[in-house]
Amino acid sequence: MRFVIAMMKHETNTFSPVRTDWRRFLDWGAHFGAAARRAYEGTAMPFGAYLKLAREAGAEVVTPVAAEAMPSGPVEKAAYETLTNAILDAVRKGCDAAFLDLHGAMVAETTPDGEGTLLEAIRAIAPDLPIAVTCDLHANLTEKMVRNSTALIGYKTYPHVDMEEVGGQVGRILLRALKGEIRPVMGWDRRPLLAQTLRMGTDDEPMKSLIRMAREEEARGMLAATVFGGFPLADFADAGMSAICVSDGDAATATAAARRLMDAAWAEREEFLYRHEPLTQAVARAKAIAQGPVLLLDHADNVGSGGTEDVMTVIAEVLRQGLEDVAVAAVCDPAAVAAMAKAGVGQTVTLRLGGRTDMPSIKMRGEPLEITGKVRTLTDGEWVVRGPMYTGVTVRMGPTAVLDTGKMQIVVVSRHHEPWDTGVFTSVGIDPAAKRYLLLKSRIHYRAGFAPLGRATLTLDGEGVTTSDNSRLEFRQIRRPIFPLDRLNAPPEKR
Ligand SMILES: [Zn+2]
């Protein structure tokens, strides 16, 4: 047996001004052939789980590509073609099954449904090919994705700490199908519901109960049951929440189970909306908390959802109110890092930090903040994740420096990186557990590494292209009506 195992991942924020060219994939990790296998073998990724299953099955393995870019704007044509052509060429050479590690919210310049278009092209080459697919919890599921795969599953955790487990689950479903033991069929459903990612944490309601319901469906016999929170920063017709279930041979029960999950999600729709608080008030509340570490989330500039990671609004307010003993992860500003490297460790510098990127979609210009501080640390920005998310994967933040103002230590990086693991601090000599405040440009993924440290957590409503304020965003392509852009009491459609 010959298996094609491939990874193609990107969460596209159509409002993000950050370019998604091939370079951006190389920055996080883009590997072909044997190098793809070497990069992800033994990691806690679906790709790693697929490799393990294929080895146990004694299959010949072809790994055409394993590539991921951090969230940003639409994927450029050339990059999308590089990824998909590698996979299609491998399928064209002949295989018995494909195991794909995808995201599910990729918008490319040439197609708004990056994954559906890929899967459709695979099926055009090999109409009956068994295909297993893992998607992120933030996938925007489409008809094309469902129609052109055999078994599709998503993560049940946010932060995503079950990537390997979910890859193993869907991989085993496909292996059993190949042996003729089961016949996977899928049913799916959705509601016009654009939930906000800040309200999708699976330790919080309402996601916690929805995930429990999905597990109950599995306990009652569904091979896999998934609730997708969806990715709301995508002006794309199919954006929003959905559910998909895989049954052994009974499409009607799969559809009924997916419908139950979506009925429950719809009933809780108000709970998927984030409630805002003025920034000055939230920072003042933080200042009054004595016991640290206090986690301060600059969620509107969350690089892990396509943020530019250089909006200085929240940092400026925290400095203005004089909070002390603050560590920040991170500001992306390669020029500032270069200036600090030139000055050298121990030198005092005055920088215009951040604000390098204009954000036309929210009518904002990049605004740097003048800061004076000491260059505390210089590193190459490379470290290996030891925490529960992306375990074993090497992070490359690019040349990195710590600017120390006395009250605040700012990790300044050259490549976008969402702080979900304590390595972002420990790799530059900061002990996060010893700080009173950790200011993180993150939304939910920070929980993977930082929830065990945080004594309190506050969301600080700054600015940026990952805002939870829908009034800042202009949706043109998304299907209407959709809640909460339109105040709906009943869903006008079943799917
Ligand atoms: Zn996600």
Tab-separated table of C-alpha atoms and ligand atoms in Angstrom:
chain	number	residue	atom	x	y	z
A	1	MET	CA	0.000	0.000	0.000
A	2	ARG	CA	1.155	3.489	-0.830
A	3	PHE	CA	-0.012	6.437	1.291
A	4	VAL	CA	0.299	10.124	0.514
A	5	ILE	CA	0.715	12.102	3.748
A	6	ALA	CA	0.760	15.878	3.426
A	7	MET	CA	0.333	19.070	5.428
A	8	MET	CA	-0.948	22.369	4.034
A	9	LYS	CA	-2.009	24.847	6.679
A	10	HIS	CA	-2.968	28.470	6.828
A	11	GLU	CA	-5.688	30.356	8.663
A	12	THR	CA	-6.491	33.275	6.408
A	13	ASN	CA	-7.612	36.566	7.927
A	14	THR	CA	-8.979	38.371	4.883
A	15	PHE	CA	-8.696	41.668	6.808
A	16	SER	CA	-4.982	41.208	7.483
A	17	PRO	CA	-2.483	43.342	5.548
A	18	VAL	CA	0.259	40.771	6.198
A	19	ARG	CA	1.321	39.127	2.927
A	20	THR	CA	1.120	35.366	2.617
A	21	ASP	CA	3.730	34.576	0.026
A	22	TRP	CA	5.986	31.554	-0.149
A	23	ARG	CA	8.475	33.309	2.103
A	24	ARG	CA	5.909	33.266	4.915
A	25	PHE	CA	5.570	29.491	4.659
A	26	LEU	CA	9.349	29.150	4.720
A	27	ASP	CA	9.444	31.317	7.852
A	28	TRP	CA	7.326	28.871	9.861
A	29	GLY	CA	8.197	25.673	8.039
A	30	ALA	CA	7.867	24.373	4.472
A	31	HIS	CA	9.445	21.038	3.666
A	32	PHE	CA	9.271	18.697	0.699
A	33	GLY	CA	9.767	14.955	0.362
A	34	ALA	CA	11.960	13.262	2.931
A	35	ALA	CA	12.606	16.611	4.635
A	36	ALA	CA	8.872	16.908	5.393
A	37	ARG	CA	8.981	13.569	7.111
A	38	ARG	CA	12.093	14.472	9.087
A	39	ALA	CA	10.619	17.796	10.219
A	40	TYR	CA	7.427	16.345	11.689
A	41	GLU	CA	8.191	12.729	12.595
A	42	GLY	CA	7.574	12.346	16.312
A	43	THR	CA	5.877	15.736	16.716
A	44	ALA	CA	2.421	16.046	18.267
A	45	MET	CA	0.890	17.053	14.939
A	46	PRO	CA	-1.658	15.176	12.780
A	47	PHE	CA	1.160	14.716	10.270
A	48	GLY	CA	3.212	12.973	12.974
A	49	ALA	CA	0.224	10.781	13.930
A	50	TYR	CA	-0.304	9.784	10.275
A	51	LEU	CA	3.357	8.796	9.888
A	52	LYS	CA	3.124	6.615	12.959
A	53	LEU	CA	-0.028	4.844	11.742
A	54	ALA	CA	1.432	4.301	8.266
A	55	ARG	CA	4.553	2.739	9.769
A	56	GLU	CA	2.445	0.395	11.904
A	57	ALA	CA	0.429	-0.538	8.797
A	58	GLY	CA	3.638	-1.297	6.906
A	59	ALA	CA	2.672	1.107	4.128
A	60	GLU	CA	4.989	2.846	1.700
A	61	VAL	CA	4.814	6.545	2.573
A	62	VAL	CA	5.119	9.529	0.251
A	63	THR	CA	5.340	12.945	1.913
A	64	PRO	CA	5.153	15.506	-0.896
A	65	VAL	CA	4.926	18.560	1.360
A	66	ALA	CA	4.499	19.715	4.939
A	67	ALA	CA	4.009	23.453	5.103
A	68	GLU	CA	2.364	25.898	7.451
A	69	ALA	CA	2.357	29.659	7.629
A	70	MET	CA	1.205	31.711	10.596
A	71	PRO	CA	-2.187	33.353	10.017
A	72	SER	CA	-2.213	36.376	7.692
A	73	GLY	CA	-3.869	37.677	4.523
A	74	PRO	CA	-4.949	35.609	1.483
A	75	VAL	CA	-2.410	33.079	0.214
A	76	GLU	CA	-0.715	34.300	-2.938
A	77	LYS	CA	-1.321	32.362	-6.139
A	78	ALA	CA	2.241	31.066	-6.519
A	79	ALA	CA	2.406	29.819	-2.916
A	80	TYR	CA	-0.976	28.087	-3.179
A	81	GLU	CA	0.074	26.389	-6.406
A	82	THR	CA	3.396	25.282	-4.957
A	83	LEU	CA	1.549	23.554	-2.116
A	84	THR	CA	-1.295	22.015	-4.072
A	85	ASN	CA	0.817	20.950	-7.068
A	86	ALA	CA	3.135	19.002	-4.789
A	87	ILE	CA	0.178	17.075	-3.357
A	88	LEU	CA	-1.559	16.590	-6.724
A	89	ASP	CA	1.651	15.326	-8.373
A	90	ALA	CA	2.046	12.725	-5.629
A	91	VAL	CA	-1.567	11.573	-6.068
A	92	ARG	CA	-1.117	11.456	-9.843
A	93	LYS	CA	1.748	8.992	-9.419
A	94	GLY	CA	-0.706	6.610	-7.793
A	95	CYS	CA	-1.597	5.890	-4.173
A	96	ASP	CA	-4.060	3.876	-2.112
A	97	ALA	CA	-5.032	6.598	0.367
A	98	ALA	CA	-4.301	10.199	1.313
A	99	PHE	CA	-3.919	11.507	4.862
A	100	LEU	CA	-4.093	15.277	4.934
A	101	ASP	CA	-3.208	17.662	7.755
A	102	LEU	CA	-5.114	20.827	6.753
A	103	HIS	CA	-6.471	23.905	8.509
A	104	GLY	CA	-9.836	24.444	6.869
A	105	ALA	CA	-9.860	28.248	6.692
A	106	MET	CA	-7.426	28.904	3.865
A	107	VAL	CA	-8.412	31.622	1.430
A	108	ALA	CA	-6.147	31.857	-1.599
A	109	GLU	CA	-6.008	34.620	-4.204
A	110	THR	CA	-7.329	32.124	-6.732
A	111	THR	CA	-10.003	30.456	-4.590
A	112	PRO	CA	-11.764	31.420	-1.361
A	113	ASP	CA	-12.039	27.719	-0.446
A	114	GLY	CA	-8.392	26.638	-0.426
A	115	GLU	CA	-8.998	23.195	1.064
A	116	GLY	CA	-12.206	22.402	-0.841
A	117	THR	CA	-10.530	23.282	-4.115
A	118	LEU	CA	-7.541	21.066	-3.314
A	119	LEU	CA	-9.747	18.126	-2.318
A	120	GLU	CA	-11.855	18.539	-5.446
A	121	ALA	CA	-8.699	18.500	-7.593
A	122	ILE	CA	-7.471	15.334	-5.852
A	123	ARG	CA	-10.789	13.616	-6.518
A	124	ALA	CA	-10.655	14.747	-10.160
A	125	ILE	CA	-7.422	12.741	-10.473
A	126	ALA	CA	-8.464	9.818	-8.270
A	127	PRO	CA	-12.285	9.775	-7.939
A	128	ASP	CA	-12.468	6.951	-5.401
A	129	LEU	CA	-9.368	7.729	-3.361
A	130	PRO	CA	-9.957	7.301	0.383
A	131	ILE	CA	-9.004	10.625	2.002
A	132	ALA	CA	-8.665	11.383	5.711
A	133	VAL	CA	-8.590	15.064	6.686
A	134	THR	CA	-7.852	16.850	9.935
A	135	CYS	CA	-8.949	20.445	10.291
A	136	ASP	CA	-8.401	23.101	12.917
A	137	LEU	CA	-11.226	23.964	15.335
A	138	HIS	CA	-11.354	27.268	13.412
A	139	ALA	CA	-12.169	25.682	10.062
A	140	ASN	CA	-14.897	27.218	7.921
A	141	LEU	CA	-16.402	24.023	6.587
A	142	THR	CA	-17.670	23.946	2.987
A	143	GLU	CA	-19.773	21.583	0.916
A	144	LYS	CA	-16.755	21.022	-1.352
A	145	MET	CA	-14.577	19.884	1.550
A	146	VAL	CA	-17.176	17.408	2.750
A	147	ARG	CA	-18.075	16.060	-0.687
A	148	ASN	CA	-14.458	15.384	-1.613
A	149	SER	CA	-13.196	13.596	1.491
A	150	THR	CA	-13.896	10.246	3.129
A	151	ALA	CA	-13.535	11.138	6.791
A	152	LEU	CA	-13.062	14.680	8.070
A	153	ILE	CA	-12.427	15.608	11.673
A	154	GLY	CA	-11.465	18.709	13.669
A	155	TYR	CA	-9.661	19.464	16.914
A	156	LYS	CA	-11.769	19.392	20.059
A	157	THR	CA	-9.535	21.724	22.028
A	158	TYR	CA	-8.730	25.429	21.916
A	159	PRO	CA	-5.859	25.894	22.630
A	160	HIS	CA	-5.213	23.062	20.218
A	161	VAL	CA	-3.504	20.461	22.373
A	162	ASP	CA	-5.164	17.389	20.799
A	163	MET	CA	-3.784	17.679	17.266
A	164	GLU	CA	-1.969	14.340	17.419
A	165	GLU	CA	-4.917	12.541	19.022
A	166	VAL	CA	-7.357	13.788	16.373
A	167	GLY	CA	-4.943	12.851	13.569
A	168	GLY	CA	-4.708	9.365	15.033
A	169	GLN	CA	-8.503	9.086	15.326
A	170	VAL	CA	-9.261	9.954	11.703
A	171	GLY	CA	-6.213	8.036	10.464
A	172	ARG	CA	-7.457	4.868	12.153
A	173	ILE	CA	-10.920	5.372	10.658
A	174	LEU	CA	-9.381	5.418	7.181
A	175	LEU	CA	-7.179	2.383	7.869
A	176	ARG	CA	-10.194	0.382	9.053
A	177	ALA	CA	-12.093	1.473	5.951
A	178	LEU	CA	-9.207	0.317	3.753
A	179	LYS	CA	-9.428	-3.107	5.381
A	180	GLY	CA	-13.167	-3.188	4.705
A	181	GLU	CA	-14.056	-3.238	8.415
A	182	ILE	CA	-16.155	-0.072	8.278
A	183	ARG	CA	-17.709	2.230	5.703
A	184	PRO	CA	-17.349	5.873	6.824
A	185	VAL	CA	-20.065	8.252	5.664
A	186	MET	CA	-20.473	11.843	6.762
A	187	GLY	CA	-23.283	14.188	7.656
A	188	TRP	CA	-22.856	17.853	8.425
A	189	ASP	CA	-24.792	20.922	9.372
A	190	ARG	CA	-24.314	24.581	10.060
A	191	ARG	CA	-26.123	27.713	11.203
A	192	PRO	CA	-25.592	31.323	10.121
A	193	LEU	CA	-23.501	32.007	13.207
A	194	LEU	CA	-20.272	33.971	13.190
A	195	ALA	CA	-18.906	33.176	16.637
A	196	GLN	CA	-15.979	35.165	18.009
A	197	THR	CA	-12.774	33.272	18.674
A	198	LEU	CA	-12.408	34.905	22.089
A	199	ARG	CA	-15.549	33.019	23.055
A	200	MET	CA	-14.440	29.654	21.661
A	201	GLY	CA	-12.103	28.475	24.411
A	202	THR	CA	-12.992	24.868	25.123
A	203	ASP	CA	-12.512	25.309	28.865
A	204	ASP	CA	-15.294	27.913	28.780
A	205	GLU	CA	-18.990	27.725	28.036
A	206	PRO	CA	-20.606	27.382	25.606
A	207	MET	CA	-17.865	25.453	23.747
A	208	LYS	CA	-17.193	23.229	26.739
A	209	SER	CA	-20.706	21.749	26.605
A	210	LEU	CA	-20.723	21.486	22.817
A	211	ILE	CA	-17.477	19.518	22.878
A	212	ARG	CA	-18.881	17.295	25.595
A	213	MET	CA	-21.924	16.650	23.388
A	214	ALA	CA	-19.623	15.733	20.486
A	215	ARG	CA	-17.790	13.253	22.702
A	216	GLU	CA	-21.128	11.794	23.766
A	217	GLU	CA	-22.038	11.267	20.106
A	218	GLU	CA	-18.770	9.370	19.715
A	219	ALA	CA	-19.466	7.332	22.842
A	220	ARG	CA	-22.845	6.391	21.345
A	221	GLY	CA	-21.190	5.051	18.189
A	222	MET	CA	-20.272	7.942	15.899
A	223	LEU	CA	-16.767	7.283	14.516
A	224	ALA	CA	-16.011	10.994	14.862
A	225	ALA	CA	-18.037	14.053	15.835
A	226	THR	CA	-16.699	17.573	15.446
A	227	VAL	CA	-17.946	21.057	16.279
A	228	PHE	CA	-16.141	23.753	14.323
A	229	GLY	CA	-16.100	27.181	15.927
A	230	GLY	CA	-15.185	28.562	12.514
A	231	PHE	CA	-12.917	31.501	11.752
A	232	PRO	CA	-14.843	34.776	11.845
A	233	LEU	CA	-12.111	37.064	10.489
A	234	ALA	CA	-12.739	35.703	7.033
A	235	ASP	CA	-14.954	37.613	4.675
A	236	PHE	CA	-15.898	34.448	2.873
A	237	ALA	CA	-19.360	33.107	2.007
A	238	ASP	CA	-19.036	29.973	4.145
A	239	ALA	CA	-17.442	31.446	7.282
A	240	GLY	CA	-19.027	30.431	10.581
A	241	MET	CA	-19.861	27.566	12.881
A	242	SER	CA	-20.561	24.048	11.655
A	243	ALA	CA	-20.558	20.438	12.772
A	244	ILE	CA	-19.660	17.224	11.001
A	245	CYS	CA	-20.072	13.608	12.044
A	246	VAL	CA	-18.655	10.408	10.598
A	247	SER	CA	-20.797	7.318	10.927
A	248	ASP	CA	-20.218	3.716	9.975
A	249	GLY	CA	-22.506	3.400	6.987
A	250	ASP	CA	-25.452	5.524	8.134
A	251	ALA	CA	-25.471	9.034	6.696
A	252	ALA	CA	-28.838	9.886	8.235
A	253	THR	CA	-27.649	9.349	11.815
A	254	ALA	CA	-24.509	11.355	11.082
A	255	THR	CA	-26.593	14.245	9.782
A	256	ALA	CA	-28.973	14.030	12.739
A	257	ALA	CA	-26.049	14.138	15.186
A	258	ALA	CA	-24.518	17.154	13.429
A	259	ARG	CA	-27.919	18.846	13.558
A	260	ARG	CA	-28.220	18.262	17.306
A	261	LEU	CA	-24.813	19.875	17.827
A	262	MET	CA	-25.753	22.886	15.742
A	263	ASP	CA	-29.134	23.283	17.416
A	264	ALA	CA	-27.311	23.491	20.733
A	265	ALA	CA	-24.794	26.018	19.352
A	266	TRP	CA	-27.553	28.198	17.908
A	267	ALA	CA	-29.412	28.245	21.226
A	268	GLU	CA	-26.270	29.685	22.850
A	269	ARG	CA	-25.500	32.211	20.085
A	270	GLU	CA	-25.475	35.268	22.386
A	271	GLU	CA	-22.747	33.571	24.418
A	272	PHE	CA	-20.465	33.508	21.380
A	273	LEU	CA	-20.212	37.294	21.475
A	274	TYR	CA	-17.432	39.079	23.303
A	275	ARG	CA	-18.398	41.858	25.703
A	276	HIS	CA	-16.185	44.908	25.456
A	277	GLU	CA	-14.617	47.016	28.203
A	278	PRO	CA	-12.858	50.371	27.702
A	279	LEU	CA	-9.075	49.876	27.594
A	280	THR	CA	-8.266	52.500	30.251
A	281	GLN	CA	-10.702	50.843	32.662
A	282	ALA	CA	-9.325	47.328	32.063
A	283	VAL	CA	-5.713	48.456	32.566
A	284	ALA	CA	-6.721	50.263	35.769
A	285	ARG	CA	-8.339	47.040	37.006
A	286	ALA	CA	-5.133	45.177	36.209
A	287	LYS	CA	-3.066	47.745	38.102
A	288	ALA	CA	-5.073	47.048	41.236
A	289	ILE	CA	-4.258	43.334	41.238
A	290	ALA	CA	-1.344	42.701	43.578
A	291	GLN	CA	-0.648	39.036	43.030
A	292	GLY	CA	0.984	38.046	39.741
A	293	PRO	CA	1.508	36.828	37.187
A	294	VAL	CA	-1.488	38.641	35.763
A	295	LEU	CA	-2.073	37.773	32.113
A	296	LEU	CA	-2.980	40.774	29.950
A	297	LEU	CA	-4.268	39.821	26.511
A	298	ASP	CA	-3.781	42.236	23.633
A	299	HIS	CA	-6.290	40.181	21.674
A	300	ALA	CA	-7.066	42.653	18.872
A	301	ASP	CA	-3.485	42.280	17.645
A	302	ASN	CA	-3.321	38.518	17.996
A	303	VAL	CA	-0.714	37.396	15.517
A	304	GLY	CA	-2.132	33.879	15.701
A	305	SER	CA	-5.240	35.127	13.917
A	306	GLY	CA	-3.504	37.354	11.382
A	307	GLY	CA	-2.555	40.344	13.532
A	308	THR	CA	0.399	42.503	12.511
A	309	GLU	CA	1.950	42.108	15.983
A	310	ASP	CA	3.144	45.682	15.947
A	311	VAL	CA	0.119	47.661	17.154
A	312	MET	CA	1.301	49.627	20.192
A	313	THR	CA	-2.065	50.810	21.625
A	314	VAL	CA	-2.208	48.442	24.606
A	315	ILE	CA	1.503	48.645	25.415
A	316	ALA	CA	1.236	52.461	25.374
A	317	GLU	CA	-1.683	52.426	27.824
A	318	VAL	CA	0.047	49.985	30.184
A	319	LEU	CA	3.141	52.243	30.174
A	320	ARG	CA	0.984	55.371	30.641
A	321	GLN	CA	-0.715	53.937	33.738
A	322	GLY	CA	2.672	52.898	35.107
A	323	LEU	CA	2.181	49.159	35.657
A	324	GLU	CA	5.375	47.630	36.981
A	325	ASP	CA	7.261	44.415	36.356
A	326	VAL	CA	5.676	43.713	32.956
A	327	ALA	CA	7.030	41.311	30.325
A	328	VAL	CA	5.646	41.635	26.798
A	329	ALA	CA	5.521	38.951	24.091
A	330	ALA	CA	5.973	40.083	21.517
A	331	VAL	CA	6.372	43.044	19.181
A	332	CYS	CA	7.391	42.195	15.630
A	333	ASP	CA	9.813	44.829	14.403
A	334	PRO	CA	12.889	43.567	12.536
A	335	ALA	CA	14.293	47.090	12.134
A	336	ALA	CA	14.145	47.686	15.887
A	337	VAL	CA	15.915	44.379	16.510
A	338	ALA	CA	18.613	45.387	14.023
A	339	ALA	CA	19.043	48.740	15.778
A	340	MET	CA	19.350	47.024	19.155
A	341	ALA	CA	21.822	44.494	17.765
A	342	LYS	CA	23.888	47.357	16.374
A	343	ALA	CA	23.883	49.144	19.740
A	344	GLY	CA	24.752	45.945	21.625
A	345	VAL	CA	23.740	44.343	24.909
A	346	GLY	CA	23.813	46.743	27.850
A	347	GLN	CA	23.453	49.864	25.720
A	348	THR	CA	20.595	52.333	26.148
A	349	VAL	CA	18.620	53.079	23.014
A	350	THR	CA	15.657	55.222	22.059
A	351	LEU	CA	13.511	53.558	19.444
A	352	ARG	CA	10.354	54.195	17.513
A	353	LEU	CA	9.027	50.734	18.200
A	354	GLY	CA	6.329	48.871	16.237
A	355	GLY	CA	3.657	50.501	14.094
A	356	ARG	CA	5.362	49.329	10.911
A	357	THR	CA	2.174	48.150	9.223
A	358	ASP	CA	-0.826	50.061	7.940
A	359	MET	CA	-4.204	48.325	8.269
A	360	PRO	CA	-6.413	49.675	5.485
A	361	SER	CA	-9.232	47.192	6.250
A	362	ILE	CA	-9.847	48.931	9.602
A	363	LYS	CA	-8.746	52.348	8.324
A	364	MET	CA	-5.737	52.515	10.642
A	365	ARG	CA	-2.207	53.637	9.960
A	366	GLY	CA	0.702	52.000	11.741
A	367	GLU	CA	1.852	54.193	14.636
A	368	PRO	CA	5.213	53.555	16.282
A	369	LEU	CA	5.758	54.315	19.960
A	370	GLU	CA	8.920	56.085	21.085
A	371	ILE	CA	10.491	54.075	23.890
A	372	THR	CA	13.831	54.344	25.672
A	373	GLY	CA	15.349	51.294	27.281
A	374	LYS	CA	18.351	49.083	27.699
A	375	VAL	CA	19.161	46.263	25.289
A	376	ARG	CA	18.996	43.318	27.675
A	377	THR	CA	19.327	40.255	25.433
A	378	LEU	CA	20.064	39.357	21.795
A	379	THR	CA	19.323	35.878	20.402
A	380	ASP	CA	18.674	34.108	17.094
A	381	GLY	CA	15.079	33.485	18.216
A	382	GLU	CA	15.222	29.698	17.853
A	383	TRP	CA	13.855	27.326	20.474
A	384	VAL	CA	11.989	24.043	20.727
A	385	VAL	CA	8.461	23.867	22.181
A	386	ARG	CA	8.319	21.805	25.394
A	387	GLY	CA	4.763	22.769	26.385
A	388	PRO	CA	1.573	20.988	25.298
A	389	MET	CA	0.921	22.762	21.988
A	390	TYR	CA	3.183	22.118	18.961
A	391	THR	CA	5.306	19.973	21.266
A	392	GLY	CA	8.694	19.205	19.743
A	393	VAL	CA	8.366	21.773	16.955
A	394	THR	CA	11.208	24.265	16.488
A	395	VAL	CA	10.072	27.902	16.682
A	396	ARG	CA	12.001	30.456	14.623
A	397	MET	CA	11.233	34.000	15.721
A	398	GLY	CA	14.171	35.365	13.755
A	399	PRO	CA	16.714	37.735	15.328
A	400	THR	CA	15.246	38.649	18.703
A	401	ALA	CA	16.046	41.296	21.315
A	402	VAL	CA	14.722	42.305	24.724
A	403	LEU	CA	14.197	46.002	25.330
A	404	ASP	CA	14.095	46.777	29.059
A	405	THR	CA	12.532	50.084	30.126
A	406	GLY	CA	12.891	49.277	33.800
A	407	LYS	CA	9.183	48.702	34.320
A	408	MET	CA	8.670	46.712	31.145
A	409	GLN	CA	10.676	44.116	29.272
A	410	ILE	CA	9.591	43.798	25.652
A	411	VAL	CA	10.533	40.782	23.544
A	412	VAL	CA	11.036	42.174	20.038
A	413	VAL	CA	11.047	39.587	17.258
A	414	SER	CA	11.747	39.628	13.526
A	415	ARG	CA	9.107	37.087	12.508
A	416	HIS	CA	5.516	36.829	13.646
A	417	HIS	CA	5.022	34.519	16.583
A	418	GLU	CA	2.009	34.076	18.866
A	419	PRO	CA	3.058	33.565	22.495
A	420	TRP	CA	1.422	30.251	23.393
A	421	ASP	CA	4.437	28.690	25.087
A	422	THR	CA	6.667	29.948	27.876
A	423	GLY	CA	9.661	29.403	25.575
A	424	VAL	CA	8.977	32.835	24.100
A	425	PHE	CA	10.280	34.248	27.409
A	426	THR	CA	12.627	31.599	28.728
A	427	SER	CA	14.561	31.538	25.437
A	428	VAL	CA	15.508	35.186	26.053
A	429	GLY	CA	16.268	34.815	29.733
A	430	ILE	CA	12.973	36.028	31.232
A	431	ASP	CA	11.300	33.883	33.895
A	432	PRO	CA	7.580	34.383	33.218
A	433	ALA	CA	6.559	32.865	36.558
A	434	ALA	CA	8.452	35.612	38.385
A	435	LYS	CA	6.779	38.557	36.606
A	436	ARG	CA	3.820	40.494	37.966
A	437	TYR	CA	2.328	41.049	34.502
A	438	LEU	CA	2.636	39.119	31.255
A	439	LEU	CA	1.284	41.123	28.339
A	440	LEU	CA	0.577	38.688	25.519
A	441	LYS	CA	-0.459	39.352	21.947
A	442	SER	CA	-2.665	36.284	22.057
A	443	ARG	CA	-6.300	35.379	22.484
A	444	ILE	CA	-6.868	31.780	23.654
A	445	HIS	CA	-3.738	29.853	22.639
A	446	TYR	CA	-1.763	31.523	25.445
A	447	ARG	CA	-3.568	29.085	27.747
A	448	ALA	CA	-1.473	26.180	26.452
A	449	GLY	CA	1.644	27.497	28.176
A	450	PHE	CA	0.529	30.334	30.428
A	451	ALA	CA	-2.781	29.296	32.016
A	452	PRO	CA	-0.933	27.301	34.714
A	453	LEU	CA	1.034	30.470	35.656
A	454	GLY	CA	-1.711	33.093	35.521
A	455	ARG	CA	-3.316	34.186	38.795
A	456	ALA	CA	-5.713	36.445	36.882
A	457	THR	CA	-6.443	37.125	33.225
A	458	LEU	CA	-7.775	40.301	31.605
A	459	THR	CA	-8.691	40.918	27.995
A	460	LEU	CA	-7.483	44.360	26.929
A	461	ASP	CA	-9.415	45.803	24.013
A	462	GLY	CA	-6.762	47.366	21.844
A	463	GLU	CA	-6.720	47.809	18.109
A	464	GLY	CA	-5.773	45.655	15.161
A	465	VAL	CA	-7.060	43.379	12.443
A	466	THR	CA	-8.064	40.661	14.905
A	467	THR	CA	-10.524	42.950	16.644
A	468	SER	CA	-13.613	41.409	18.236
A	469	ASP	CA	-15.528	44.561	17.366
A	470	ASN	CA	-17.456	43.662	14.217
A	471	SER	CA	-18.341	47.304	13.627
A	472	ARG	CA	-14.671	47.846	12.666
A	473	LEU	CA	-14.850	45.227	9.913
A	474	GLU	CA	-16.486	45.533	6.523
A	475	PHE	CA	-17.962	42.201	5.413
A	476	ARG	CA	-18.843	41.984	1.723
A	477	GLN	CA	-18.584	38.313	0.719
A	478	ILE	CA	-20.071	36.491	3.669
A	479	ARG	CA	-23.559	35.015	3.209
A	480	ARG	CA	-26.290	37.154	4.731
A	481	PRO	CA	-28.142	37.195	6.939
A	482	ILE	CA	-25.730	35.909	9.568
A	483	PHE	CA	-25.684	36.408	13.339
A	484	PRO	CA	-24.474	38.731	14.876
A	485	LEU	CA	-23.983	40.960	11.827
A	486	ASP	CA	-27.726	40.581	11.479
A	487	ARG	CA	-29.860	40.123	14.567
A	488	LEU	CA	-31.499	36.795	13.867
A	489	ASN	CA	-33.954	35.048	16.118
A	490	ALA	CA	-34.284	31.959	13.962
A	491	PRO	CA	-31.898	30.540	11.399
A	492	PRO	CA	-33.221	31.231	7.885
A	493	GLU	CA	-31.530	28.147	6.454
A	494	LYS	CA	-30.591	24.709	7.592
A	495	ARG	CA	-27.220	24.771	5.864
B	1	ZN	ZN	-7.156	27.412	15.431
